[in-house]
Amino acid sequence: MPAGFRKISHPAGTEARTLFQTICAVLFWIITQTAYAFDQLGLNLDRIEYDSLSADNVSVALIFGHGESATLRISATRLSLSPSLVFEQLEINCKEGSLTAAMLRCSEGIYYAQHQDHGEINGRLSLSYRLDGSAGEIVLDSIAAGDGTIAGNLTFNAGGWEAGIQGNKLALTWLRKIVEPFGVWPPDYSDERGSVDVDARIQGRHADVHHVQGIIRTHAISFYGVNAAENLSSEVSFDVNALEGWDIKAGGNLGNGALYVEPGISMGNVRPGIALEITDQPLRFAVDMHLDRSLQQVNLHRLDISHPGVMTARVQVEAELGEEININRADIALTATDAGKFYTTWLQPFLLDTQFNALEIAGALETKVRITANELRHLDLHFDDLHAYDGNGRFHIAGLDGAFRVTDEAIPIQSGMSWRGAGIYRIDIGAGKLALESRDQTVNIISWEDVPVLDGMLQIDAFNIINVGRNDMTIRIDGSLTPISMTDFTQAMDWPIMSGQLTGAINGLTYSQGNLVVDGQINLGLFDGNVVVRNLRIEDLFGLAPALYADIDIDKLDLELLTGHFSFGKIQGLISGGVNKLELKAWQPVYFEAALATPEDDQTRHRISQQAVDNLGYIGGGAVSALSSGFLRIFKEYSYGRLGISCRLYNGSCEMGGVGDTPEGFIIVSRGGLLPPWIEVKGTGHSITWVALVEGLKTISSNRPEFK
């Protein structure tokens, strides 16, 4: 052993930082007290442990040269940074070094190690260290990293530390092997391909990170998991300051490829995800925000998104985070040059669990929105030849142009819209135009051009929207409908064809929170009689399964008009009654109590054709009395006293009744009238399934009745 060389064995488990400071203190004492009395200084350690880090058979040798020059050699048979990241035969040699009373330097060092997966690792380094422990620096020159290269540096002083990393064309497969042992690689991701460039700097103090900035470029990367990418090339710069909360600035572009991202939120039973496919021009974005985690506040100073050919947007938000998000203020400005692509890309993923999940849209739109204290304060929405069709067949609109504006201020603002065509369910609505005025978060119509509905006209006397943008937003309408052909209406609704006209007055119609309620009555002039709809309400109107409730009063409808184009057979007389407790689910009846009969005071002629008799007999169970059989069938018409039928629909079956009862069933048509021949029609049994009844009516209306 050369003169001055000392072997020091240290028990395993020593904290590395304290040990290193002790070594430096010994070096400092030796230098200052002995004026290089030693030509060599050595230190051998069996094992060093610090948290999850460990090193075995560590050897440190310092060989003094002329003046302040010195050679530093460090070796270890095994260095473990994690259970799966282990280096063997580590060696560091620094021939061009220097040692003074204050500083240890290595300007051209070489390191070498073996890794079981990555093979031989070697490169150049330089370092400097103040022996009082106040400052230091280590620089690792670029080395091979798979098919790419990587370099790094670390400096520290009394104010903190700073680390840098520069990577070029680092393969994702190589990165995964490096970071996965530290738990950084997200679980359930696979099939990674492509490469990235990284240039980043990290600053901190002790164990805290204060500042991170850099730039990352991806080259045709692919990965598959909760989020996914396919041949994605991009560039992202970032600057994160964590001294007081988190100040985050980032920006970049997606240049080519496809990306699917889930924001990590739930909308009902759906976790939405945004799918982007970039082919021509890059998608660009920029964000500037502050997050105060202690106060649970976020201030999004600016979020800019430019999706060429689809939309541009700027968003500014001040909000409080917690169990519920409270928006103190938000400003949104958006222009969708292609409203269809904007909907499918940016909106539809968040609407999958709503009633607007299957829209087909074309055209363009522009909007500006301001929200304060969780409430809409200003809305400026412009349409340019917008077309929208609901894939569930509930509504459509074509050629929508103009603007819809809302303000919470007392000074009114005006707007207006026009459209070339529209429709609700199977009812087509023609072109229309209206002018609007808004103040105090309310919108009113100030002018309206009557709109064609089939062959009639929809007239609006009053229309207002109250509390626009709030949960309790309410739409109120008063208007009327000029006569509509029942033939056109029933054909549009795919109902049995009827004749006559449909007219009505709509007073106090209210729509709020998805539900429609009519405060008053809807009066319909139908078949020279009157139909009054009372207590009408529709729950979840534009949902997938709306529920309708109503009571209907029917007064003196002309049966000859009603049956004239129904292929039912001719009936003369009047009929009154009603449908009470009507309940439809998804527009299919599930319950009602219906009763129709000849009014007691009906003085009109009561005549019924043989075809109508047969059809009534079919509905009533197929039994017709002898008064209409035999030789009486040579007559085409009969007299009758009263006509009536009732149905209580429950659990898919109708409990039937008529104008009287018999031991076997009920009477549909009673004997009577001034002149013979007279007739009586009886129904047998007391019930018929609703499906069978509807199919029977359809068969009758097709003028091809089949009787059994």
XYZ file of C-alpha atoms in Angstrom:
708
model
C 0.000 0.000 0.000
C 1.553 3.332 -1.015
C 2.495 5.864 1.584
C -0.392 7.888 2.867
C -3.023 5.438 1.535
C -5.585 4.491 4.136
C -8.269 1.827 4.017
C -11.449 2.792 5.793
C -14.223 0.234 6.153
C -17.674 1.575 6.965
C -20.615 -0.528 8.118
C -23.545 -0.956 5.777
C -26.588 1.289 6.153
C -24.749 4.625 6.370
C -26.735 7.576 5.006
C -24.953 8.558 1.793
C -25.354 12.307 2.065
C -23.901 12.486 5.578
C -21.105 10.119 4.578
C -20.217 12.229 1.527
C -20.118 15.392 3.621
C -17.859 13.591 6.122
C -15.485 12.518 3.358
C -15.282 16.075 2.054
C -14.636 17.386 5.538
C -11.759 14.905 5.910
C -10.350 16.006 2.549
C -10.599 19.642 3.542
C -8.831 18.972 6.865
C -6.077 16.961 5.198
C -5.414 19.636 2.601
C -5.338 22.530 5.013
C -3.410 20.856 7.772
C -0.820 18.783 5.996
C -0.128 20.761 2.830
C -0.339 17.582 0.729
C 1.623 15.386 3.078
C -0.053 12.442 1.324
C 0.502 11.522 -2.306
C -2.544 9.221 -2.315
C -5.740 8.977 -0.323
C -8.127 6.017 -0.488
C -11.471 4.982 0.947
C -13.063 1.527 0.702
C -16.678 0.933 1.745
C -18.371 -2.456 1.868
C -21.847 -1.017 1.278
C -23.684 2.308 1.103
C -27.469 2.567 1.460
C -29.729 5.598 1.105
C -33.471 5.025 0.889
C -33.881 2.610 -2.061
C -30.369 3.314 -3.418
C -27.418 1.085 -2.630
C -23.806 0.501 -3.734
C -21.511 -2.445 -2.962
C -17.731 -2.541 -2.636
C -17.243 1.155 -3.174
C -13.680 2.341 -3.681
C -12.604 6.001 -3.816
C -8.986 6.926 -4.612
C -7.433 10.387 -4.846
C -3.890 10.540 -6.309
C -2.123 13.868 -6.002
C 0.066 15.189 -8.805
C 2.060 18.375 -9.241
C 0.665 21.521 -7.725
C -3.127 21.346 -7.501
C -3.528 18.547 -10.060
C -5.075 15.306 -8.900
C -6.543 12.090 -10.282
C -9.888 10.810 -8.962
C -10.995 7.193 -9.294
C -14.338 5.813 -8.079
C -15.552 2.257 -8.551
C -18.307 -0.032 -7.308
C -19.061 -3.626 -8.134
C -22.796 -2.946 -8.009
C -24.971 0.206 -8.011
C -28.731 -0.256 -7.518
C -31.052 2.680 -8.227
C -34.164 0.479 -8.049
C -34.828 -3.275 -7.947
C -34.871 -3.422 -11.747
C -32.329 -0.678 -12.514
C -28.975 -2.130 -11.492
C -25.495 -1.283 -12.833
C -22.478 -3.581 -12.517
C -18.753 -2.744 -12.518
C -19.160 1.006 -12.276
C -15.945 2.990 -12.820
C -15.274 6.732 -12.901
C -11.797 7.991 -13.841
C -10.792 11.615 -13.858
C -7.176 12.173 -14.900
C -7.472 15.903 -15.573
C -8.506 16.953 -12.095
C -7.454 19.476 -9.513
C -7.771 19.855 -5.777
C -7.407 23.035 -3.773
C -8.256 23.944 -0.245
C -11.716 24.955 -1.460
C -12.543 23.011 -4.630
C -12.374 19.581 -6.247
C -12.569 19.635 -10.061
C -12.691 17.074 -12.852
C -12.677 18.540 -16.338
C -12.417 15.414 -18.516
C -13.724 12.350 -16.744
C -14.761 8.986 -18.124
C -17.393 6.647 -16.696
C -18.158 3.038 -17.511
C -20.820 0.554 -16.330
C -22.661 -2.587 -17.364
C -26.462 -2.986 -17.431
C -28.213 -6.297 -17.940
C -30.657 -4.880 -20.527
C -28.729 -1.989 -22.071
C -25.269 -3.547 -22.110
C -22.175 -1.373 -21.833
C -22.716 2.271 -20.922
C -19.851 4.729 -21.133
C -19.262 8.397 -21.711
C -17.544 11.581 -20.591
C -18.278 13.735 -17.590
C -17.010 16.791 -15.790
C -17.634 17.879 -12.234
C -16.732 20.443 -9.644
C -17.407 20.439 -5.918
C -16.729 22.917 -3.157
C -15.271 21.007 -0.242
C -17.431 22.873 2.242
C -20.478 21.354 0.523
C -21.927 24.712 -0.535
C -21.931 24.125 -4.311
C -21.252 21.558 -6.990
C -21.838 20.602 -10.599
C -21.756 17.442 -12.704
C -22.133 17.308 -16.475
C -22.689 14.076 -18.417
C -21.851 14.400 -22.104
C -24.046 12.844 -24.756
C -24.103 9.048 -24.847
C -25.929 6.454 -26.911
C -29.427 5.607 -25.692
C -30.748 2.878 -27.935
C -30.920 4.474 -31.373
C -30.759 7.968 -29.845
C -28.572 9.955 -27.490
C -28.988 11.458 -24.034
C -27.051 13.966 -21.918
C -27.609 15.631 -18.566
C -26.261 17.936 -15.890
C -26.837 18.788 -12.227
C -25.760 21.875 -10.272
C -26.471 22.889 -6.698
C -25.646 25.671 -4.281
C -27.042 27.214 -1.145
C -30.045 28.509 -3.101
C -31.103 25.107 -4.415
C -30.388 22.798 -7.300
C -30.936 22.618 -11.046
C -30.958 19.585 -13.319
C -31.058 19.362 -17.082
C -31.672 16.571 -19.545
C -31.283 16.545 -23.309
C -32.488 13.579 -25.318
C -32.498 13.106 -29.067
C -34.582 10.462 -30.869
C -35.216 8.478 -27.708
C -37.289 5.444 -28.626
C -40.452 4.965 -26.554
C -39.497 1.334 -26.048
C -36.147 2.462 -24.575
C -37.792 5.137 -22.409
C -40.246 2.611 -21.051
C -37.427 0.368 -19.867
C -35.798 3.327 -18.115
C -38.797 4.900 -16.381
C -41.055 1.894 -15.758
C -38.998 0.666 -12.773
C -39.672 4.011 -11.057
C -43.449 3.683 -11.527
C -43.528 6.592 -13.978
C -44.806 4.634 -16.981
C -48.627 4.530 -16.792
C -50.140 1.073 -16.333
C -52.026 -0.791 -19.050
C -50.219 0.934 -21.915
C -48.668 -1.154 -24.653
C -47.440 -1.328 -28.254
C -45.414 1.864 -27.942
C -43.538 2.975 -31.060
C -41.755 6.063 -32.352
C -39.294 8.412 -30.655
C -39.123 11.705 -28.761
C -36.721 14.609 -28.345
C -36.467 16.158 -24.878
C -34.799 19.326 -23.660
C -35.838 20.102 -20.084
C -34.573 21.883 -16.985
C -35.764 21.297 -13.432
C -35.079 23.575 -10.470
C -35.766 23.015 -6.806
C -34.606 23.166 -3.228
C -34.060 20.093 -1.075
C -36.764 17.595 -2.113
C -39.114 20.227 -3.535
C -39.406 21.020 -7.239
C -39.980 24.721 -7.945
C -39.618 25.166 -11.679
C -39.782 22.935 -14.741
C -39.401 24.126 -18.293
C -38.507 22.625 -21.624
C -39.694 21.297 -24.925
C -40.725 17.835 -26.111
C -40.991 16.720 -29.725
C -42.562 13.451 -30.789
C -41.801 11.605 -34.018
C -44.522 9.235 -35.279
C -45.223 7.882 -31.807
C -47.923 5.311 -31.085
C -49.229 3.889 -27.833
C -52.451 2.271 -26.694
C -54.219 2.479 -23.350
C -56.836 4.724 -21.753
C -55.359 7.374 -24.021
C -53.909 6.454 -27.390
C -51.847 7.829 -30.252
C -51.159 6.650 -33.786
C -48.144 7.976 -35.725
C -48.360 11.264 -33.840
C -45.792 13.973 -34.513
C -45.986 16.987 -32.230
C -44.093 19.694 -30.386
C -44.946 20.927 -26.880
C -43.152 23.569 -24.823
C -43.857 24.043 -21.126
C -42.912 26.309 -18.239
C -44.189 25.384 -14.779
C -43.416 27.490 -11.705
C -44.408 26.081 -8.321
C -43.109 28.721 -5.906
C -46.577 30.110 -5.122
C -49.123 27.588 -6.286
C -48.631 26.307 -9.807
C -48.095 28.757 -12.664
C -48.379 26.761 -15.862
C -47.586 27.948 -19.358
C -47.588 25.552 -22.275
C -48.042 25.590 -26.006
C -47.373 23.622 -29.102
C -48.856 21.857 -32.066
C -50.003 18.453 -33.214
C -48.489 18.191 -36.651
C -49.639 14.829 -37.961
C -51.252 11.596 -36.837
C -54.097 10.707 -34.478
C -54.622 11.228 -30.761
C -57.350 10.069 -28.361
C -57.471 11.731 -24.937
C -59.854 11.227 -22.010
C -59.960 14.313 -19.761
C -60.594 12.082 -16.738
C -64.120 13.279 -15.952
C -67.459 11.474 -15.995
C -70.602 12.747 -17.707
C -73.422 10.636 -16.335
C -72.434 7.048 -17.070
C -69.889 8.010 -19.739
C -66.216 8.969 -19.565
C -65.862 11.231 -22.611
C -62.822 11.219 -24.844
C -61.670 13.528 -27.636
C -60.409 11.931 -30.854
C -58.231 14.096 -33.100
C -56.922 13.175 -36.530
C -54.491 15.679 -38.036
C -53.693 15.384 -41.733
C -53.123 18.772 -43.374
C -52.485 21.737 -41.079
C -51.293 21.329 -37.473
C -53.601 21.819 -34.507
C -52.120 24.539 -32.285
C -52.757 25.311 -28.639
C -51.498 27.565 -25.847
C -52.376 27.668 -22.147
C -51.518 30.066 -19.326
C -52.982 29.260 -15.913
C -52.459 29.456 -12.150
C -53.533 26.696 -9.779
C -53.653 27.314 -6.026
C -54.118 23.870 -4.530
C -54.280 25.078 -0.927
C -57.163 27.443 -1.691
C -58.552 25.105 -4.383
C -58.659 27.893 -6.934
C -57.820 27.879 -10.623
C -57.284 30.896 -12.814
C -57.125 30.005 -16.481
C -55.716 33.222 -17.904
C -55.849 31.895 -21.431
C -56.521 28.720 -23.359
C -56.206 29.083 -27.123
C -57.031 26.266 -29.543
C -56.752 26.464 -33.317
C -58.059 23.407 -35.158
C -57.745 24.359 -38.857
C -60.856 23.696 -40.879
C -62.859 23.005 -37.720
C -62.722 25.753 -35.094
C -60.759 28.328 -33.108
C -61.417 29.059 -29.442
C -60.208 31.187 -26.556
C -61.264 30.361 -22.992
C -60.667 32.305 -19.768
C -61.907 30.928 -16.431
C -61.695 31.777 -12.740
C -63.103 28.959 -10.619
C -63.115 27.374 -7.172
C -62.531 23.643 -6.979
C -64.112 21.253 -4.514
C -66.911 18.722 -4.469
C -68.615 21.087 -6.897
C -66.906 23.495 -9.287
C -67.961 27.107 -8.783
C -67.267 29.353 -11.763
C -66.565 32.864 -10.558
C -66.058 34.109 -14.091
C -65.664 32.577 -17.536
C -65.317 34.077 -21.005
C -65.510 31.847 -24.066
C -65.085 32.929 -27.677
C -65.457 30.245 -30.336
C -65.745 30.131 -34.102
C -66.679 26.818 -35.726
C -66.057 27.067 -39.452
C -67.289 23.485 -39.822
C -70.028 22.973 -37.249
C -70.363 19.289 -38.140
C -66.743 18.425 -37.436
C -66.797 20.650 -34.350
C -69.774 18.716 -32.989
C -68.391 15.230 -33.660
C -64.884 16.076 -32.405
C -65.345 18.467 -29.501
C -68.989 18.306 -28.379
C -70.458 14.869 -29.016
C -68.090 13.011 -26.625
C -69.495 15.100 -23.758
C -73.107 14.627 -24.888
C -73.217 10.838 -25.228
C -75.343 10.474 -22.091
C -77.697 13.313 -23.062
C -80.585 13.855 -25.450
C -78.276 15.564 -27.977
C -75.988 12.589 -28.579
C -76.847 11.846 -32.214
C -76.959 15.101 -34.151
C -75.962 15.570 -37.771
C -74.816 19.164 -38.297
C -73.528 21.260 -41.182
C -72.787 24.950 -41.580
C -70.921 27.391 -39.362
C -71.467 29.147 -36.050
C -69.767 31.679 -33.810
C -70.370 32.322 -30.128
C -69.237 34.480 -27.245
C -70.257 33.525 -23.715
C -69.755 35.162 -20.334
C -70.558 33.347 -17.087
C -70.388 34.964 -13.653
C -71.157 33.244 -10.335
C -72.220 30.075 -12.188
C -74.828 31.954 -14.229
C -74.950 33.023 -17.859
C -74.572 36.792 -18.146
C -74.038 37.301 -21.860
C -74.488 35.128 -24.935
C -73.845 36.110 -28.523
C -74.562 33.200 -30.882
C -74.363 33.597 -34.675
C -75.479 31.036 -37.276
C -74.394 30.802 -40.901
C -76.469 28.414 -43.031
C -76.663 25.932 -40.162
C -78.372 22.586 -40.696
C -79.117 20.218 -37.810
C -80.834 16.839 -37.831
C -81.515 14.717 -34.774
C -80.549 11.118 -35.457
C -83.362 9.995 -33.151
C -85.891 11.713 -35.417
C -87.137 14.259 -32.887
C -86.355 17.515 -34.697
C -84.518 19.110 -37.600
C -83.798 22.581 -38.953
C -82.361 23.748 -42.271
C -80.733 26.984 -43.411
C -80.605 28.713 -40.029
C -79.100 32.202 -40.303
C -78.832 35.157 -37.952
C -78.083 35.629 -34.274
C -79.435 34.808 -30.832
C -78.253 37.245 -28.151
C -78.808 37.327 -24.394
C -77.813 39.920 -21.793
C -78.386 40.321 -18.061
C -78.227 44.105 -18.298
C -81.229 46.444 -18.242
C -80.279 48.031 -21.568
C -81.875 45.836 -24.272
C -80.023 44.265 -27.185
C -81.661 42.926 -30.331
C -81.099 39.968 -32.621
C -82.987 37.897 -35.139
C -83.036 34.575 -36.967
C -84.476 33.026 -40.097
C -84.666 29.467 -41.385
C -85.685 27.726 -44.587
C -87.352 24.718 -43.001
C -87.714 22.759 -39.770
C -89.656 19.952 -38.164
C -90.635 18.352 -34.866
C -90.890 14.588 -35.020
C -92.890 13.898 -38.226
C -94.443 17.342 -38.554
C -92.739 19.579 -41.105
C -92.518 23.301 -40.393
C -91.891 25.784 -43.170
C -89.613 28.788 -43.461
C -89.786 31.481 -40.816
C -88.270 34.675 -39.517
C -88.327 36.374 -36.126
C -86.831 39.343 -34.295
C -85.757 39.145 -30.645
C -84.962 41.493 -27.793
C -83.102 40.623 -24.594
C -82.685 42.324 -21.235
C -82.371 41.149 -17.610
C -81.558 37.579 -18.736
C -84.871 37.335 -20.597
C -85.529 37.025 -24.345
C -88.782 38.160 -25.987
C -90.048 38.006 -29.553
C -90.761 41.477 -30.913
C -91.863 40.340 -34.368
C -92.815 37.013 -35.913
C -93.659 35.919 -39.431
C -96.284 33.189 -39.406
C -94.761 29.809 -40.170
C -96.366 27.131 -42.373
C -97.150 23.868 -40.594
C -98.228 21.309 -43.176
C -101.037 23.202 -44.984
C -101.793 25.506 -42.031
C -100.003 28.346 -40.277
C -98.470 28.683 -36.822
C -99.135 32.106 -35.317
C -97.194 33.225 -32.238
C -98.767 35.938 -30.079
C -96.190 35.861 -27.276
C -92.860 34.110 -26.800
C -90.347 34.670 -24.023
C -87.428 32.865 -22.431
C -86.872 33.626 -18.752
C -83.606 33.067 -16.833
C -81.656 32.079 -19.931
C -78.754 29.774 -19.110
C -79.918 28.917 -15.602
C -81.189 25.594 -14.338
C -84.651 27.120 -13.994
C -84.703 28.527 -17.545
C -88.293 28.676 -18.766
C -89.829 29.125 -22.240
C -93.412 30.425 -22.469
C -95.499 30.519 -25.665
C -98.980 31.729 -26.577
C -100.241 31.215 -30.092
C -102.636 29.483 -32.423
C -102.719 27.078 -35.322
C -104.822 27.827 -38.389
C -106.651 24.860 -39.965
C -104.500 21.885 -40.925
C -105.746 19.050 -43.082
C -106.290 15.978 -40.930
C -105.375 13.915 -43.964
C -101.945 15.558 -44.102
C -101.529 15.446 -40.333
C -102.425 11.785 -39.869
C -100.355 10.805 -42.883
C -97.340 12.663 -41.460
C -97.807 10.952 -38.097
C -98.216 7.527 -39.789
C -101.674 7.197 -38.249
C -104.814 5.859 -39.903
C -105.886 8.428 -42.491
C -108.638 10.796 -41.326
C -110.469 13.666 -42.980
C -111.426 17.077 -41.696
C -109.361 19.906 -40.316
C -107.288 20.465 -37.206
C -107.264 23.888 -35.566
C -106.128 24.953 -32.137
C -105.203 27.638 -29.658
C -102.085 27.304 -27.522
C -102.185 29.364 -24.343
C -99.711 29.221 -21.497
C -97.369 26.622 -22.975
C -94.300 26.356 -20.712
C -91.052 24.444 -21.244
C -88.571 24.132 -18.371
C -85.894 21.618 -17.387
C -86.877 19.254 -20.189
C -90.578 19.254 -19.319
C -93.435 20.851 -21.248
C -96.615 21.954 -19.459
C -99.707 23.717 -20.811
C -101.214 25.880 -18.082
C -104.516 26.357 -19.874
C -106.354 24.333 -22.458
C -105.572 23.470 -26.041
C -108.770 23.929 -28.030
C -109.044 22.033 -31.292
C -111.753 22.403 -33.891
C -112.104 18.908 -35.321
C -114.791 17.271 -37.504
C -117.259 20.114 -36.867
C -116.928 19.499 -33.152
C -114.596 20.501 -30.369
C -111.710 18.715 -28.697
C -110.223 20.189 -25.535
C -106.874 18.955 -24.225
C -106.469 19.622 -20.499
C -103.691 19.020 -17.976
C -101.188 18.400 -20.758
C -97.632 17.823 -19.702
C -94.710 16.060 -21.333
C -91.736 14.982 -19.252
C -88.291 14.710 -20.876
C -89.682 16.081 -24.141
C -86.492 15.668 -26.176
C -85.280 12.623 -24.289
C -85.170 9.082 -25.567
C -88.405 8.079 -23.803
C -90.719 11.078 -23.282
C -93.748 10.651 -21.032
C -97.029 12.420 -21.933
C -99.976 12.957 -19.603
C -103.295 14.592 -20.527
C -107.076 14.585 -20.288
C -109.090 15.014 -23.489
C -112.712 16.135 -23.781
C -114.548 15.378 -27.032
C -117.776 17.217 -27.828
C -120.127 16.408 -30.690
C -117.807 15.295 -33.455
C -119.544 14.621 -36.772
C -119.185 10.885 -37.330
C -119.817 11.215 -41.056
C -116.784 13.494 -41.378
C -114.753 11.330 -39.023
C -115.426 8.096 -40.896
C -115.592 9.582 -44.388
C -111.977 8.881 -45.365
C -111.246 6.288 -42.738
C -112.305 3.263 -44.837
C -114.325 2.316 -41.792
C -117.768 2.622 -43.270
C -120.257 5.465 -43.155
C -121.810 6.494 -39.845
C -124.141 9.450 -39.401
C -124.638 11.107 -36.042
C -122.622 12.835 -33.367
C -120.284 11.442 -30.764
C -118.995 12.859 -27.473
C -116.914 11.633 -24.578
C -113.290 11.813 -23.637
C -109.991 10.197 -22.858
C -109.032 10.652 -19.220
C -105.739 9.915 -17.472
C -103.987 9.440 -20.807
C -100.392 8.315 -20.340
C -97.895 7.722 -23.147
C -94.329 6.456 -22.744
C -92.021 6.954 -25.725
C -95.202 8.025 -27.559
C -96.847 4.649 -26.986
C -100.020 4.464 -24.823
C -99.657 2.632 -21.532
C -102.830 3.772 -19.748
C -106.053 5.676 -20.409
C -109.757 5.604 -19.655
C -111.644 6.344 -22.871
C -115.385 6.483 -23.468
C -117.189 7.693 -26.608
C -120.952 7.636 -27.145
C -123.869 9.329 -28.870
C -124.848 12.443 -26.871
C -128.195 12.199 -25.092
C -129.408 15.369 -26.831
C -128.276 14.375 -30.334
C -131.113 15.203 -32.752
C -129.206 14.395 -35.942
C -129.949 11.475 -38.226
C -128.569 8.151 -36.954
C -127.597 5.883 -39.844
C -124.845 3.280 -40.140
C -123.563 1.328 -43.157
C -123.149 -2.423 -43.368
C -119.366 -1.991 -43.635
C -119.305 0.059 -40.433
C -121.493 -2.562 -38.725
C -119.061 -5.311 -39.688
C -116.076 -3.278 -38.507
C -117.717 -2.390 -35.193
C -118.555 -6.031 -34.753
C -114.932 -6.898 -35.412
C -113.743 -4.411 -32.817
C -116.366 -5.645 -30.380
C -115.351 -9.248 -30.679
C -116.894 -10.335 -33.963
C -120.530 -10.918 -32.850
C -123.378 -9.047 -34.587
C -127.037 -9.589 -33.649
C -129.516 -11.334 -35.950
C -131.153 -8.020 -36.761
C -128.296 -7.343 -39.149
C -127.938 -10.849 -40.463
C -129.940 -12.944 -42.866
C -132.153 -11.112 -45.351
C -131.387 -7.734 -43.667
C -127.901 -7.855 -45.144
C -129.417 -6.843 -48.462
C -129.694 -3.345 -46.991
C -126.671 -1.057 -47.209
C -127.662 1.193 -44.297
C -129.496 0.824 -40.996
C -130.982 3.042 -38.333
C -129.642 2.938 -34.808
C -130.501 4.451 -31.448
C -127.172 5.126 -29.738
C -123.577 4.185 -30.502
C -120.784 3.964 -27.958
C -117.614 2.178 -26.999
C -115.208 2.444 -24.071
C -111.723 1.159 -23.322
C -109.680 1.162 -20.158
C -106.130 0.442 -21.266
C -104.031 -1.229 -18.596
C -101.122 -3.666 -18.854
C -101.464 -3.862 -22.635
C -105.160 -4.787 -22.727
C -108.386 -2.836 -23.201
C -111.287 -3.531 -20.848
C -114.163 -2.950 -23.258
C -117.625 -1.484 -22.769
C -120.434 0.199 -24.716
C -123.831 1.877 -24.289
C -125.185 -1.092 -22.379
C -124.307 -4.499 -20.966
C -125.299 -8.042 -21.923
C -124.590 -11.334 -20.162
C -121.965 -12.117 -22.803
C -120.453 -8.676 -23.179
C -121.691 -5.219 -24.084
C -123.769 -3.278 -26.599
C -121.908 -1.164 -29.158
C -124.919 -0.050 -31.239
C -128.438 -0.054 -29.799
C -131.707 -0.411 -31.719
C -133.598 2.776 -32.522
C -134.153 5.472 -35.081
C -137.179 6.634 -37.022
C -137.167 4.279 -39.982
C -136.268 0.625 -40.423
C -134.274 -1.414 -40.850
C -132.971 -1.235 -37.302
C -129.787 -2.822 -36.082
C -128.062 -3.853 -32.890
C -124.356 -4.602 -32.573
C -123.023 -6.481 -29.571
C -119.525 -7.110 -28.420
C -118.583 -10.410 -26.828
C -116.092 -10.730 -24.045
C -114.727 -7.878 -22.033
C -111.153 -7.284 -23.240
C -108.894 -7.174 -26.269
C -105.146 -6.649 -26.411
C -104.039 -3.188 -27.446
C -101.786 -4.615 -30.156
C -104.690 -6.553 -31.675
C -106.941 -3.496 -31.525
C -104.396 -1.270 -33.279
C -103.670 -3.870 -35.949
C -107.394 -4.210 -36.529
C -107.787 -0.473 -37.000
C -104.878 -0.430 -39.444
C -106.449 -3.270 -41.409
C -109.778 -1.439 -41.538
C -108.131 1.835 -42.607
C -106.374 0.066 -45.478
C -109.808 -0.803 -46.921
C -108.862 -4.471 -46.909
C -110.627 -5.690 -43.782
C -110.128 -9.277 -42.699
C -112.772 -10.580 -40.319
C -112.473 -13.697 -38.249
